[in-house]
mmCIF file of N, CA and C in Angstrom:
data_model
loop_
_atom_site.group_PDB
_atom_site.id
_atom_site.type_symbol
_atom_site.label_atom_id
_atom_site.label_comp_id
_atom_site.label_asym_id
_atom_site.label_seq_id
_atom_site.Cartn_x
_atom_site.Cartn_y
_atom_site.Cartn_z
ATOM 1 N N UNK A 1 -19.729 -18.521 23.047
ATOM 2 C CA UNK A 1 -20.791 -17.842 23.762
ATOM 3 C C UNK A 1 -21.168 -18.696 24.969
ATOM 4 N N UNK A 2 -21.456 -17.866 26.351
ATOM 5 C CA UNK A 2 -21.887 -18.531 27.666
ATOM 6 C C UNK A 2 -23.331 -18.727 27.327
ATOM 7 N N UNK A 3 -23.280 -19.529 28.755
ATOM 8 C CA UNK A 3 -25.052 -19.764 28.859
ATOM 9 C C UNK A 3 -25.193 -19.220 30.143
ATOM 10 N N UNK A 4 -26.297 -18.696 30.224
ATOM 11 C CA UNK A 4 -26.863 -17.950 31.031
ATOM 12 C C UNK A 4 -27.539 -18.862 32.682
ATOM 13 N N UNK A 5 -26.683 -19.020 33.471
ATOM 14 C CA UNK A 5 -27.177 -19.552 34.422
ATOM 15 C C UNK A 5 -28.582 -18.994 35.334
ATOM 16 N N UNK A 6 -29.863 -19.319 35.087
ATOM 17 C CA UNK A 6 -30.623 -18.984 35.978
ATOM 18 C C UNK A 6 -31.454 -19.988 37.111
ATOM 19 N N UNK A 7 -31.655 -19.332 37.938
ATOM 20 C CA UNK A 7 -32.227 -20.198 38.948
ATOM 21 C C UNK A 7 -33.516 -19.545 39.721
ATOM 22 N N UNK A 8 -34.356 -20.571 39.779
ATOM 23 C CA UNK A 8 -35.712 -20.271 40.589
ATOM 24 C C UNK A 8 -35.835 -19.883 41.663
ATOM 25 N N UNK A 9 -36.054 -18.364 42.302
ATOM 26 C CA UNK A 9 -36.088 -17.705 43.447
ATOM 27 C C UNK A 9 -37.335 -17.860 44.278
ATOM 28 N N UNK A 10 -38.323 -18.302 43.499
ATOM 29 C CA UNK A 10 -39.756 -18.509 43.766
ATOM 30 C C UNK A 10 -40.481 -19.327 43.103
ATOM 31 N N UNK A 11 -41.588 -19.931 43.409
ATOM 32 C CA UNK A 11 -42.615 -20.239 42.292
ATOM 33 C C UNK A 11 -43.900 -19.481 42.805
ATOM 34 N N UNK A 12 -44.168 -18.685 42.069
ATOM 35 C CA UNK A 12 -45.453 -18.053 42.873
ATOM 36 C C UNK A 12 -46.905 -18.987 42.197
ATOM 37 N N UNK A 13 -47.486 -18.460 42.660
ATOM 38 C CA UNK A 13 -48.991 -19.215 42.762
ATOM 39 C C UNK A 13 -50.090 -19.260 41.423
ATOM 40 N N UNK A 14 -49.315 -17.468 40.925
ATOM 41 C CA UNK A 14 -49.958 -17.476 39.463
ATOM 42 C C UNK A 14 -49.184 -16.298 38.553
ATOM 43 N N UNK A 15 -49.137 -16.631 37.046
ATOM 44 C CA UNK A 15 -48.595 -15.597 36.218
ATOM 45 C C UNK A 15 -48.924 -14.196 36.842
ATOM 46 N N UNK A 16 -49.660 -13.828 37.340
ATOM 47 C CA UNK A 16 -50.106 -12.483 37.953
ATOM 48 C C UNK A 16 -49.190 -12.065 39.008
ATOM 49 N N UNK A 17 -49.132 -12.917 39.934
ATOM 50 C CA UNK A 17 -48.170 -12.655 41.039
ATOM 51 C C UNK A 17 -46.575 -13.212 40.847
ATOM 52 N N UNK A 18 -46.273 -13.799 39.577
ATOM 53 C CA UNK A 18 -44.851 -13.779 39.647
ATOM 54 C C UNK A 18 -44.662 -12.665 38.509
ATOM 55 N N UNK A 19 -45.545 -11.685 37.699
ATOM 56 C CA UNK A 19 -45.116 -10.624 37.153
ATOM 57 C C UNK A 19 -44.701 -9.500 38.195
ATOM 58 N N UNK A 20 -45.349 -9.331 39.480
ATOM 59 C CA UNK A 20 -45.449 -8.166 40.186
ATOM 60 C C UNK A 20 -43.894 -8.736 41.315
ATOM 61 N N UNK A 21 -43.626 -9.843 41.448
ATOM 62 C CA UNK A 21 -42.465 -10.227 41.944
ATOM 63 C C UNK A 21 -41.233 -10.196 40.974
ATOM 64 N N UNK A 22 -41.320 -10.019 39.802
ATOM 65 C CA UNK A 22 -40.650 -9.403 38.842
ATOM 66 C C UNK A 22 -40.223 -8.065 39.186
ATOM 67 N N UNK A 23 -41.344 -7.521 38.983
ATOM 68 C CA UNK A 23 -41.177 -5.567 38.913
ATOM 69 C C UNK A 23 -40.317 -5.492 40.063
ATOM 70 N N UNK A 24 -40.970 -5.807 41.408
ATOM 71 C CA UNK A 24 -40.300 -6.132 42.875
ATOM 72 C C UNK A 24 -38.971 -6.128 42.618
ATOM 73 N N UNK A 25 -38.363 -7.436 41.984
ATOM 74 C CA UNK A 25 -37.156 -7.688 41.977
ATOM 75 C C UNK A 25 -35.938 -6.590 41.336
ATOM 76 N N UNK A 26 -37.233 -6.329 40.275
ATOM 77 C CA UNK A 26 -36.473 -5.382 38.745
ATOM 78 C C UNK A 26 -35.957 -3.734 39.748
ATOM 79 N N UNK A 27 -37.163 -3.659 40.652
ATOM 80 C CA UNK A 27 -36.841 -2.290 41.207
ATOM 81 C C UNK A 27 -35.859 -2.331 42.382
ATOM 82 N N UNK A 28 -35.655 -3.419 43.039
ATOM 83 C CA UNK A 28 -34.235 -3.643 43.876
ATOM 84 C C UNK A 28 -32.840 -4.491 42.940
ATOM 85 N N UNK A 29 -32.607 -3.868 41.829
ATOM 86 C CA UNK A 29 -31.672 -3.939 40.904
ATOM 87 C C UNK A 29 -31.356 -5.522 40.254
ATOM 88 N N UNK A 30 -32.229 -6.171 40.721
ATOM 89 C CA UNK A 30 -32.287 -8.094 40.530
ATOM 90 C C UNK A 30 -32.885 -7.609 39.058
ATOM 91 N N UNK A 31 -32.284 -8.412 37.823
ATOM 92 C CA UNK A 31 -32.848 -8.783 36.710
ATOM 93 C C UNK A 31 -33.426 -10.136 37.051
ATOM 94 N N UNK A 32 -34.689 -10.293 36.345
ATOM 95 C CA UNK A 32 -35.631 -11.014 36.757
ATOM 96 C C UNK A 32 -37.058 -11.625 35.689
ATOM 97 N N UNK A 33 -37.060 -12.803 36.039
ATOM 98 C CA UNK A 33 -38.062 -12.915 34.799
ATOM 99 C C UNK A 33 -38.993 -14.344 35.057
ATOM 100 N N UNK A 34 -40.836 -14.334 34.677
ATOM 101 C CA UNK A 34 -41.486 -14.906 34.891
ATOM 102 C C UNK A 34 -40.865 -16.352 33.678
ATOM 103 N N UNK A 35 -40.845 -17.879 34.246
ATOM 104 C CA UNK A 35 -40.547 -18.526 33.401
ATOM 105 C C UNK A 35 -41.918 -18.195 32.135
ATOM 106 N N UNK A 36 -42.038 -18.628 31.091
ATOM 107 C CA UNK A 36 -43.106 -18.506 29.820
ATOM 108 C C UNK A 36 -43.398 -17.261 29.536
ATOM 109 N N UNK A 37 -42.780 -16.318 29.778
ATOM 110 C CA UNK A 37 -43.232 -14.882 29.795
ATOM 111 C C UNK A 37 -43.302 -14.818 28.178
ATOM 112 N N UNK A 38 -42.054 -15.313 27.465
ATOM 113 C CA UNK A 38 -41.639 -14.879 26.107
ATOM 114 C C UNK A 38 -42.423 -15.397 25.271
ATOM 115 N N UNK A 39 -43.992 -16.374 25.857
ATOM 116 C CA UNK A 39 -44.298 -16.865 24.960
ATOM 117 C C UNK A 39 -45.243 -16.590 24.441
ATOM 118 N N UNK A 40 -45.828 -16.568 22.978
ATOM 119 C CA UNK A 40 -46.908 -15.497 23.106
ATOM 120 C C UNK A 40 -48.363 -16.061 22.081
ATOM 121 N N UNK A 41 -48.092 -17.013 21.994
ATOM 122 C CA UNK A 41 -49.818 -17.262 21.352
ATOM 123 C C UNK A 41 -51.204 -17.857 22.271
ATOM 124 N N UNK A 42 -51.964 -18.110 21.972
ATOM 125 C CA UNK A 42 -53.164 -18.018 22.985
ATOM 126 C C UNK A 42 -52.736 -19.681 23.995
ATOM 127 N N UNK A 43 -52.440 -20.337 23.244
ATOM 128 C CA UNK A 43 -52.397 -21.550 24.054
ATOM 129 C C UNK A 43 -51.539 -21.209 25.110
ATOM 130 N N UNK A 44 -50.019 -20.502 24.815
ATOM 131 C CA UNK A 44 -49.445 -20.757 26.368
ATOM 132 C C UNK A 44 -49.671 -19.372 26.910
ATOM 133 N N UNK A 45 -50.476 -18.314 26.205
ATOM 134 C CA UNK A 45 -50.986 -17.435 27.326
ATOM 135 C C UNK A 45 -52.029 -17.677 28.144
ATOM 136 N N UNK A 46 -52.868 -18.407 28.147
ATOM 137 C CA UNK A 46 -54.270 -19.404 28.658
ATOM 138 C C UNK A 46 -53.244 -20.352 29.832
ATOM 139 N N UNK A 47 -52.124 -20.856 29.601
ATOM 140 C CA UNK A 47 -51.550 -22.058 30.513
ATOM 141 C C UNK A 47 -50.976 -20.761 31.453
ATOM 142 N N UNK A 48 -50.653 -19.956 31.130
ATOM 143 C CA UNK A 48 -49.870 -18.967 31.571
ATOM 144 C C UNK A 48 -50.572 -18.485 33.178
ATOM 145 N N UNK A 49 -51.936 -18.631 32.692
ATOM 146 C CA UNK A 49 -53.085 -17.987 33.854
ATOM 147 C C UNK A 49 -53.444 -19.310 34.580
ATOM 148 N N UNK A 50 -52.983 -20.416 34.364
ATOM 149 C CA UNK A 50 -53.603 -21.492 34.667
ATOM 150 C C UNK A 50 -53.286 -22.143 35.887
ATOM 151 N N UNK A 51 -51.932 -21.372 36.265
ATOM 152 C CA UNK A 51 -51.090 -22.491 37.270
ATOM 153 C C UNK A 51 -49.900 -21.579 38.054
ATOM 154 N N UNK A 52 -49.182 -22.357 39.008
ATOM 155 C CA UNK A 52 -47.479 -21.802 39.348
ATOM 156 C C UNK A 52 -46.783 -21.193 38.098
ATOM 157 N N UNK A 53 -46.043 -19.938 38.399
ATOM 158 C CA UNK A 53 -45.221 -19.531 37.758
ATOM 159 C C UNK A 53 -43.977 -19.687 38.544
ATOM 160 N N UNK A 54 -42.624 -20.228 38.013
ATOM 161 C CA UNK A 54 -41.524 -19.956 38.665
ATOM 162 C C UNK A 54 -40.661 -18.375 38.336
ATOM 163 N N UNK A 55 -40.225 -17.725 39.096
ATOM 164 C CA UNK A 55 -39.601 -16.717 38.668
ATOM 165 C C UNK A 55 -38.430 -16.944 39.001
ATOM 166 N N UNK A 56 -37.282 -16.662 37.779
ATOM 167 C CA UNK A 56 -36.020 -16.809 37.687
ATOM 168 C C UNK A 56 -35.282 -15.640 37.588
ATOM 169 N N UNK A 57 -33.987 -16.336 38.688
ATOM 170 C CA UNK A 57 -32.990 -14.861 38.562
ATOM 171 C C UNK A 57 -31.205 -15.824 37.833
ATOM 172 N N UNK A 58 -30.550 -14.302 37.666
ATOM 173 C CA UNK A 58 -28.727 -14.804 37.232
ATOM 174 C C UNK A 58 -28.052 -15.355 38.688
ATOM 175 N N UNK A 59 -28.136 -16.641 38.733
ATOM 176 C CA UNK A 59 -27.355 -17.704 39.805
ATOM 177 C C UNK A 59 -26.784 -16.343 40.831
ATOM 178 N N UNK A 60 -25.923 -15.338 39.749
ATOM 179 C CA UNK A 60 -24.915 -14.678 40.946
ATOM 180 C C UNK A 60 -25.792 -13.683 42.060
ATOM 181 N N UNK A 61 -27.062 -13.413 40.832
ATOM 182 C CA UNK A 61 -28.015 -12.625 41.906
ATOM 183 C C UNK A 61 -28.908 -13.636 42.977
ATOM 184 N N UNK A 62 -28.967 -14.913 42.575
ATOM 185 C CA UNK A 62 -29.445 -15.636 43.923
ATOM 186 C C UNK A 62 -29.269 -14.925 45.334
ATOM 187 N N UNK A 63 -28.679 -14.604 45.805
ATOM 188 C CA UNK A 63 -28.593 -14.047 47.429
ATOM 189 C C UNK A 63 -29.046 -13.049 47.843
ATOM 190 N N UNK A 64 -29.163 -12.074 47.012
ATOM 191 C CA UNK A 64 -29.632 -10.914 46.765
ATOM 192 C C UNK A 64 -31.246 -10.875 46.570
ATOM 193 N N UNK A 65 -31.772 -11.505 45.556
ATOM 194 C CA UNK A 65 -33.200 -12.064 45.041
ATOM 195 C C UNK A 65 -33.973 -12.656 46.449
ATOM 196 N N UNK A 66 -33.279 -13.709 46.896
ATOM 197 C CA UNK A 66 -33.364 -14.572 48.126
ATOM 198 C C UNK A 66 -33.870 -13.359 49.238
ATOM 199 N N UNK A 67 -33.292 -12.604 49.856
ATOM 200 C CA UNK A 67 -33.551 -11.370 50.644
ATOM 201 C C UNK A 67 -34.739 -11.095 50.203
ATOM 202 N N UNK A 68 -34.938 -10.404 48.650
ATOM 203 C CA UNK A 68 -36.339 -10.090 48.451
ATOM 204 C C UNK A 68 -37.247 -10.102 48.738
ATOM 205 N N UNK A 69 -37.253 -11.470 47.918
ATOM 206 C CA UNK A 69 -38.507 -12.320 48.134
ATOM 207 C C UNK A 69 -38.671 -12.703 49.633
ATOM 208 N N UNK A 70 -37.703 -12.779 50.721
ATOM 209 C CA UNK A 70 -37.886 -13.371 51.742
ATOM 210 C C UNK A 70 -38.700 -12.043 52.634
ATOM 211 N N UNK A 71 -38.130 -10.541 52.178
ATOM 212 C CA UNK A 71 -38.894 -9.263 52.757
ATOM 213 C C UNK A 71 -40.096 -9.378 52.289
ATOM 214 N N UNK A 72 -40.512 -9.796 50.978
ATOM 215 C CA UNK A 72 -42.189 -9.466 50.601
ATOM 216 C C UNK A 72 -42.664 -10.988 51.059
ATOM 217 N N UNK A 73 -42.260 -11.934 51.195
ATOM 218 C CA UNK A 73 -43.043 -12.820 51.934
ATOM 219 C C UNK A 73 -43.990 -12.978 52.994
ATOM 220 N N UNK A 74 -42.820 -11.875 53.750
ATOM 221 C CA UNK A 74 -42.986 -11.316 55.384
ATOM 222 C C UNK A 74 -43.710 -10.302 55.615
ATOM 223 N N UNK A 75 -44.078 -9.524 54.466
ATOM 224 C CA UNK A 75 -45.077 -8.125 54.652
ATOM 225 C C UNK A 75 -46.217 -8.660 55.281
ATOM 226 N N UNK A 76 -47.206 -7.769 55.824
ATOM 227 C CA UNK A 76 -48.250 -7.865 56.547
ATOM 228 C C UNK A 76 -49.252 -8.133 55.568
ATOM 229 N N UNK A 77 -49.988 -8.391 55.286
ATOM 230 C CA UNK A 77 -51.500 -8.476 54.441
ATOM 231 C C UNK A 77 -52.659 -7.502 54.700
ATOM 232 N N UNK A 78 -53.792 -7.742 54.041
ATOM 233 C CA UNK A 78 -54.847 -6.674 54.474
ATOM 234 C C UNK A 78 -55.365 -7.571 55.488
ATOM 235 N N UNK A 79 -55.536 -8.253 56.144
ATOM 236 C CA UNK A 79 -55.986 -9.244 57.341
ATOM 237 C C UNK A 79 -55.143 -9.257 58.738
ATOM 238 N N UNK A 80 -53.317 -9.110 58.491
ATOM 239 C CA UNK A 80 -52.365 -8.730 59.167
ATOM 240 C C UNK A 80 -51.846 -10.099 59.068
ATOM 241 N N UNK A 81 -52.101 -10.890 58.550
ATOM 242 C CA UNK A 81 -51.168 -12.080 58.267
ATOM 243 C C UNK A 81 -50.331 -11.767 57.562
ATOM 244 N N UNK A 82 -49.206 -12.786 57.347
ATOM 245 C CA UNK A 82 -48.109 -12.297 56.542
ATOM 246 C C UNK A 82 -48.260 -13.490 55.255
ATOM 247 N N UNK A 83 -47.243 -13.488 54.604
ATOM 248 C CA UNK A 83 -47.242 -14.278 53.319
ATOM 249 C C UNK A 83 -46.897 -15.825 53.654
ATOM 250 N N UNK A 84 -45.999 -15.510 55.238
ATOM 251 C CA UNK A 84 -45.320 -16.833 55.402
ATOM 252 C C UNK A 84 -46.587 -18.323 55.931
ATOM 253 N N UNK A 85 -47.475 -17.198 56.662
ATOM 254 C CA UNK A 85 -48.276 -17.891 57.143
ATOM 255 C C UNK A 85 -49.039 -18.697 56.778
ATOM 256 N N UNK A 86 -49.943 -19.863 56.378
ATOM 257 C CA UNK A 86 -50.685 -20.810 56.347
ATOM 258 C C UNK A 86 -52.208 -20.082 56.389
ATOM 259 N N UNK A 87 -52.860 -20.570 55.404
ATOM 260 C CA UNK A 87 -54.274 -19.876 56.146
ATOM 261 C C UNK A 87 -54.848 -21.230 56.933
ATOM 262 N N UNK A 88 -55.674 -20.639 57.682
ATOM 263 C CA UNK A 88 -55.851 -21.115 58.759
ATOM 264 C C UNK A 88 -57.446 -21.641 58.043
ATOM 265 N N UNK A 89 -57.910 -23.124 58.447
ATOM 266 C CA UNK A 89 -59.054 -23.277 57.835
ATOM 267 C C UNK A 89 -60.421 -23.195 58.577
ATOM 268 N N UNK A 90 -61.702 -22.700 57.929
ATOM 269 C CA UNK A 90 -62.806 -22.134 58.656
ATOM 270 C C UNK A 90 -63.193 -22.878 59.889
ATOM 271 N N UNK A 91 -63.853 -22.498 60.775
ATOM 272 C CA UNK A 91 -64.351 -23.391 61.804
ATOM 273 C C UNK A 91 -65.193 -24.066 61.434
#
């Protein structure tokens, strides 16, 4: 039996936003998955909300995934910034 090569396409910022970069991925044919997703008692669902999530894809879909994430990076925001951008700090 193989092992499943996966690799980190992202780390998003929180379990919340690397589930919806999931779906993202899942609906442009990338299988896709939040690292700790599978885990399920209160302690690592609590760590789960706590921090970076990396989201992982199959090595061969790397290039493909890569595009993705690089289109929703680039979307506009409700402000018109994009994802790539820096926020800019108050005066």
């Amino acid at each position: 039996m193989g092992t499943l090569d996966l690799r980190v396409v992202h780390t998003a910022a929180s379990f919340i936003e690397a589930q919806l970069l999931v779906g993202l991925l899942e609906s442009e044919g990338v299988a896709a998955r939040a690292a700790g997703s599978e885990l399920m008692d209160e302690f690592s669902a609590a760590q789960r909300l706590l921090g970076p999530t990396e989201v992982v894809v199959k090595a061969e879909d790397l290039p493909h995934a890569t595009e993705v994430v690089a289109a929703w990076r680039a979307r506009p925001t409700e402000d018109g910034s994009t994802g790539e951008e820096s926020p800019e700090a108050p005066d």
